[in-house]
XYZ file of C-alpha atoms in Angstrom:
373
model
C -11.304 16.826 -22.004
C -10.969 20.126 -20.083
C -10.891 20.623 -16.391
C -12.078 24.256 -14.998
C -10.767 24.169 -11.269
C -9.689 26.705 -8.992
C -7.428 26.409 -5.672
C -5.738 23.569 -6.262
C -3.068 22.081 -3.987
C -1.241 19.037 -3.541
C 0.455 18.030 -0.128
C 3.259 15.434 0.493
C 2.635 14.787 4.353
C 6.172 13.230 4.930
C 9.366 13.794 2.611
C 10.624 9.998 1.488
C 14.079 8.708 2.755
C 16.752 8.426 0.103
C 15.809 4.689 -0.243
C 12.284 5.114 -0.450
C 12.813 7.767 -2.937
C 15.346 5.467 -5.384
C 12.715 2.720 -4.961
C 9.525 4.941 -6.016
C 11.602 6.332 -8.960
C 12.183 3.112 -10.183
C 8.419 2.232 -9.963
C 8.007 5.648 -12.052
C 10.150 4.356 -14.628
C 8.232 1.087 -15.009
C 4.909 3.448 -15.216
C 6.215 5.414 -18.087
C 6.087 1.925 -20.060
C 3.376 0.198 -18.840
C 0.634 2.022 -17.435
C -0.925 -0.640 -14.753
C -1.314 -0.396 -11.208
C 0.207 -3.685 -10.450
C 4.218 -3.704 -11.460
C 7.023 -5.680 -10.719
C 10.552 -4.971 -9.386
C 13.510 -7.368 -8.772
C 16.010 -7.112 -6.146
C 18.945 -7.398 -8.822
C 17.796 -4.215 -10.192
C 19.145 -2.334 -7.248
C 23.092 -2.828 -6.853
C 23.514 -1.681 -3.250
C 20.028 -2.820 -2.179
C 19.093 -6.333 -0.763
C 15.668 -7.532 -0.319
C 15.522 -6.673 3.364
C 16.239 -2.896 2.403
C 13.645 -2.845 -0.529
C 10.813 -4.477 2.130
C 11.459 -1.561 4.716
C 11.411 1.161 1.941
C 7.981 -0.188 0.546
C 6.869 -0.408 4.213
C 7.675 3.184 4.826
C 6.210 4.124 1.159
C 2.788 2.709 2.562
C 2.715 5.127 5.686
C 3.696 8.160 3.626
C 0.658 9.952 2.272
C -0.287 12.505 -0.975
C -3.366 14.586 -1.106
C -4.570 17.230 -3.821
C -7.823 19.379 -3.468
C -9.455 21.650 -5.474
C -12.749 23.592 -6.162
C -14.597 21.964 -9.147
C -16.547 24.409 -11.667
C -19.713 23.840 -9.660
C -17.789 25.315 -6.527
C -17.769 21.907 -4.563
C -14.361 21.094 -2.626
C -12.620 17.664 -3.932
C -10.286 16.088 -1.604
C -8.064 12.896 -2.124
C -5.604 11.057 -0.351
C -3.769 7.968 -1.103
C -0.304 6.605 -0.033
C 2.643 6.064 -2.587
C 2.250 2.107 -2.693
C -1.154 0.681 -1.785
C 0.239 -2.958 -1.070
C 3.385 -5.347 -2.190
C 3.779 -9.056 -2.012
C 7.525 -11.108 -2.573
C 7.677 -14.170 -4.460
C 11.406 -15.434 -4.092
C 13.428 -12.075 -5.388
C 10.642 -10.641 -7.340
C 8.389 -7.869 -5.598
C 4.804 -7.302 -6.844
C 3.834 -4.028 -6.299
C 0.482 -1.996 -6.498
C 0.007 1.562 -6.917
C -3.049 3.761 -6.189
C -4.939 4.508 -9.361
C -4.467 8.494 -8.642
C -0.448 7.832 -9.289
C -0.985 5.800 -12.495
C -3.439 8.432 -13.800
C -0.874 10.840 -13.502
C 0.836 9.187 -16.780
C -2.358 9.296 -18.500
C -3.934 12.216 -20.528
C -7.501 13.424 -19.843
C -7.112 13.054 -15.864
C -7.473 15.107 -13.362
C -4.179 13.805 -11.828
C -2.372 14.866 -15.063
C -4.003 18.361 -15.296
C -2.763 18.684 -11.649
C 0.523 17.966 -12.790
C 0.829 15.496 -9.953
C 3.484 13.610 -11.488
C 5.921 16.283 -11.606
C 5.749 16.559 -7.733
C 6.963 13.514 -7.397
C 10.615 14.575 -8.899
C 11.018 17.411 -6.450
C 12.785 16.324 -3.035
C 12.727 20.178 -1.356
C 9.513 21.337 0.038
C 10.149 24.718 -1.036
C 9.755 23.310 -4.684
C 6.635 21.976 -3.784
C 5.201 25.029 -2.133
C 6.192 27.200 -5.318
C 5.114 24.847 -7.639
C 1.621 24.758 -5.897
C 1.666 28.678 -6.343
C 2.274 28.311 -10.254
C -0.365 25.737 -10.606
C -3.030 28.161 -9.646
C -2.001 30.433 -12.534
C -3.432 29.149 -16.113
C -2.020 31.273 -18.094
C 0.770 30.646 -21.094
C 3.076 33.208 -19.397
C 2.867 33.838 -15.838
C 4.881 36.900 -14.103
C 4.983 36.999 -10.467
C 6.885 39.395 -8.219
C 7.642 38.113 -4.744
C 9.543 39.925 -2.230
C 12.256 38.299 -0.203
C 10.285 37.967 2.936
C 7.243 36.289 0.901
C 9.923 33.894 -0.691
C 11.298 32.601 2.687
C 7.468 32.484 3.706
C 6.587 29.900 0.630
C 10.025 28.017 1.369
C 8.851 27.826 5.108
C 12.414 28.906 6.157
C 12.678 31.482 9.212
C 13.312 35.295 8.035
C 16.682 35.745 9.529
C 17.924 32.489 7.628
C 20.129 33.295 4.593
C 20.826 36.923 5.449
C 23.168 37.069 2.191
C 21.342 36.878 -0.999
C 24.293 34.750 -2.540
C 23.333 31.798 0.113
C 19.576 32.337 -0.197
C 20.021 31.815 -4.383
C 22.393 28.885 -3.950
C 20.588 26.821 -1.682
C 16.806 27.729 -2.832
C 16.701 29.593 -6.220
C 19.071 27.840 -8.249
C 17.857 24.427 -7.378
C 14.104 25.273 -7.745
C 15.077 26.640 -11.175
C 16.537 23.458 -11.978
C 13.920 21.425 -10.542
C 11.122 23.063 -12.473
C 12.838 23.405 -15.720
C 13.760 19.624 -15.496
C 10.617 17.960 -14.187
C 7.852 20.210 -15.239
C 5.621 21.185 -18.453
C 7.210 24.910 -17.047
C 10.218 27.099 -18.024
C 11.226 29.342 -15.292
C 13.705 32.248 -15.082
C 14.059 34.846 -12.720
C 15.305 38.433 -12.389
C 16.401 40.283 -9.194
C 14.905 43.247 -8.008
C 17.402 45.593 -6.123
C 16.805 48.544 -3.778
C 18.112 51.525 -5.862
C 20.075 51.190 -9.174
C 23.399 50.612 -7.930
C 24.693 46.935 -8.772
C 25.772 46.530 -5.172
C 22.246 47.410 -3.606
C 20.482 44.733 -1.787
C 18.331 42.392 -3.672
C 14.721 43.064 -2.114
C 12.426 40.742 -4.539
C 12.458 38.186 -7.359
C 10.618 38.540 -10.666
C 9.748 35.204 -11.983
C 8.833 34.689 -15.546
C 7.113 31.082 -16.162
C 6.086 29.975 -19.613
C 3.616 27.092 -19.413
C 5.256 24.787 -22.093
C 2.118 22.587 -22.712
C -0.381 25.422 -22.775
C 1.928 26.915 -25.712
C 2.712 23.751 -27.611
C -1.310 23.053 -27.506
C -1.948 26.843 -28.849
C 0.411 26.385 -31.773
C -1.342 23.028 -32.571
C -4.858 24.628 -32.619
C -3.287 27.372 -34.509
C -2.037 24.918 -36.942
C -5.284 22.739 -37.458
C -7.784 26.062 -37.623
C -5.285 27.348 -40.572
C -6.433 24.425 -42.391
C -9.688 25.396 -42.747
C -9.516 29.150 -42.253
C -11.425 29.736 -45.473
C -14.591 28.008 -44.506
C -14.738 29.327 -40.892
C -16.939 32.337 -40.052
C -16.859 32.628 -36.364
C -12.800 32.143 -35.777
C -12.931 32.250 -32.076
C -15.676 29.749 -31.946
C -13.941 27.182 -34.125
C -10.520 27.732 -32.264
C -12.024 27.070 -28.766
C -13.892 23.968 -30.467
C -10.422 22.632 -32.188
C -8.724 23.221 -28.778
C -11.255 21.452 -26.967
C -10.956 18.580 -29.295
C -7.494 17.983 -29.067
C -7.946 17.912 -25.142
C -10.489 14.962 -25.713
C -9.027 12.744 -28.324
C -5.542 14.133 -29.059
C -3.804 16.137 -31.747
C -3.155 13.349 -34.367
C -6.689 11.892 -34.264
C -8.197 15.674 -34.485
C -5.755 16.517 -37.070
C -6.817 13.496 -39.211
C -10.489 14.635 -38.941
C -9.661 17.880 -39.989
C -7.370 17.020 -42.822
C -10.136 14.331 -44.036
C -12.488 17.487 -44.622
C -9.677 19.631 -46.365
C -8.515 16.838 -48.698
C -12.049 15.853 -49.756
C -12.948 19.538 -50.160
C -15.898 19.062 -47.883
C -16.859 22.443 -46.626
C -18.988 22.509 -43.195
C -20.538 25.216 -41.489
C -19.142 26.335 -38.149
C -22.121 24.262 -36.279
C -21.874 21.243 -38.571
C -17.781 21.464 -38.176
C -18.369 21.589 -34.357
C -20.767 18.550 -34.154
C -18.076 16.807 -36.248
C -15.115 17.311 -33.554
C -17.530 16.563 -30.896
C -18.435 12.972 -32.505
C -14.676 12.875 -32.678
C -14.781 13.050 -36.683
C -17.483 9.664 -36.453
C -20.568 11.604 -37.722
C -19.154 11.982 -41.657
C -22.572 10.013 -43.005
C -24.705 12.938 -41.422
C -22.545 15.354 -43.203
C -22.441 13.820 -46.216
C -26.045 13.183 -46.215
C -26.507 16.900 -46.258
C -25.022 16.721 -49.637
C -27.965 14.803 -50.879
C -26.473 11.234 -50.573
C -28.232 8.195 -48.865
C -26.471 5.349 -47.035
C -26.894 2.440 -48.795
C -24.291 -0.220 -47.624
C -22.533 -0.213 -43.798
C -20.550 -2.791 -42.438
C -19.203 -1.922 -38.637
C -17.605 -4.829 -37.084
C -14.306 -5.764 -35.096
C -11.543 -7.419 -36.920
C -8.545 -9.053 -35.457
C -6.133 -6.780 -37.523
C -6.112 -4.186 -40.240
C -5.242 -6.878 -42.650
C -8.333 -8.705 -42.117
C -10.493 -5.617 -42.574
C -8.742 -4.515 -45.517
C -9.450 -7.986 -47.258
C -13.205 -7.700 -46.239
C -13.785 -4.438 -47.302
C -11.723 -5.107 -50.903
C -14.035 -8.024 -51.589
C -17.113 -6.275 -50.753
C -16.192 -3.730 -53.374
C -15.196 -5.998 -56.231
C -18.624 -7.423 -55.445
C -20.642 -4.490 -55.653
C -22.637 -3.596 -59.016
C -20.518 -0.398 -59.386
C -17.165 -1.949 -59.419
C -16.409 -0.595 -62.868
C -17.145 2.777 -62.422
C -14.610 3.219 -59.480
C -11.441 4.929 -59.615
C -8.844 1.524 -59.425
C -6.511 3.911 -57.641
C -8.933 3.979 -54.890
C -8.954 -0.007 -54.905
C -5.027 0.178 -54.377
C -5.283 2.839 -51.733
C -7.810 0.144 -49.811
C -4.644 -2.601 -50.244
C -2.078 0.051 -48.778
C -4.681 1.185 -45.823
C -2.997 1.298 -42.488
C -4.385 1.237 -39.136
C -5.903 5.024 -38.172
C -6.292 5.956 -41.610
C -9.309 7.020 -43.422
C -10.234 6.110 -47.214
C -12.524 7.767 -49.191
C -14.021 7.945 -52.776
C -16.196 10.173 -54.469
C -17.881 10.531 -57.702
C -21.219 12.027 -59.419
C -23.022 8.940 -58.221
C -21.326 7.422 -55.126
C -19.443 8.148 -51.795
C -17.252 5.313 -50.222
C -16.194 5.930 -46.379
C -13.877 3.706 -44.290
C -11.933 3.868 -40.954
C -10.176 1.258 -38.646
C -8.940 2.327 -34.938
C -8.266 -0.293 -32.300
C -9.659 -3.482 -33.812
C -12.963 -1.439 -34.978
C -13.477 -1.250 -38.525
C -16.514 0.479 -40.409
C -17.332 0.915 -44.138
C -20.173 2.959 -45.579
C -21.510 3.539 -48.825
C -23.564 6.660 -50.212
C -25.552 6.983 -53.342
C -26.751 10.320 -54.888
C -30.194 10.776 -54.338
C -32.141 11.028 -57.497
């Protein structure tokens, strides 16, 4: 899913205390492995904190708020505000903590919170890092070059103009921690160059050139280029298909998009640009429409839920050996069905029949097509 937004801004109304931050980062670790709104913490997980310390920290997190705002593609202003923790309860030594869905969404793909890089902000302790990163997020290019004067930077960092008169102190206290935070906790790589007044080595630094690389966009671009290379011999409008594949990666992920395209390539199914775009929009699930373009008619279909992939493949195998064209089949195909794994696609084609099946998340589908006479 692709979000078309502008003027995005994330604000933390009050900085968390050291203990509150420790508790919240532990909550974050739990969210990374279990994307649920309610998580559990035990007092024994914190060597130097007692139950009362944890209670006070959670109370503090319930009173501190995060907000984000942006303008959507229709020009409407969107604003959301929520606390770090919605509420909590304690039974014996176990805390049951409920997190706002916006924070959970920050760990999920294809959510506005993920697109806004909300998760990254929680690792920044300095307000200067928040301010600077908000500035970065207003740019969606792969490579971003910003030249900011020292005065502009002090304004972004919200410090007085007369503070840090020596650039050495400014760099040590603000610039270097900023670079470390951005490079450690975000999808960006940040480097900076000093701009001096004149060419002498000892001249005063007047501005900073920041060079940022959006690693996620670079990676996505590489994935899209890889997939389009697989089918480039059949593509007429390269730009149109590149955008379609890029959108498909956003929507269903690189692995599933790759499976759909490899299925076409490995089985020599050449599609027009419009057919390919429709195929990707449907997540590779409209293969029967594509195959009927090749003069085939659906004669057998089974779509159902199965407890596991073994049950699915056994069902399909029994259908295959019981069908009247069994002896015309390639026996390697029957072996492929037995070795089928979840997420795979199996495919058979000869001059009379096409057989196609897939199994994802307990949902299996199986279809047989026959050549039209």
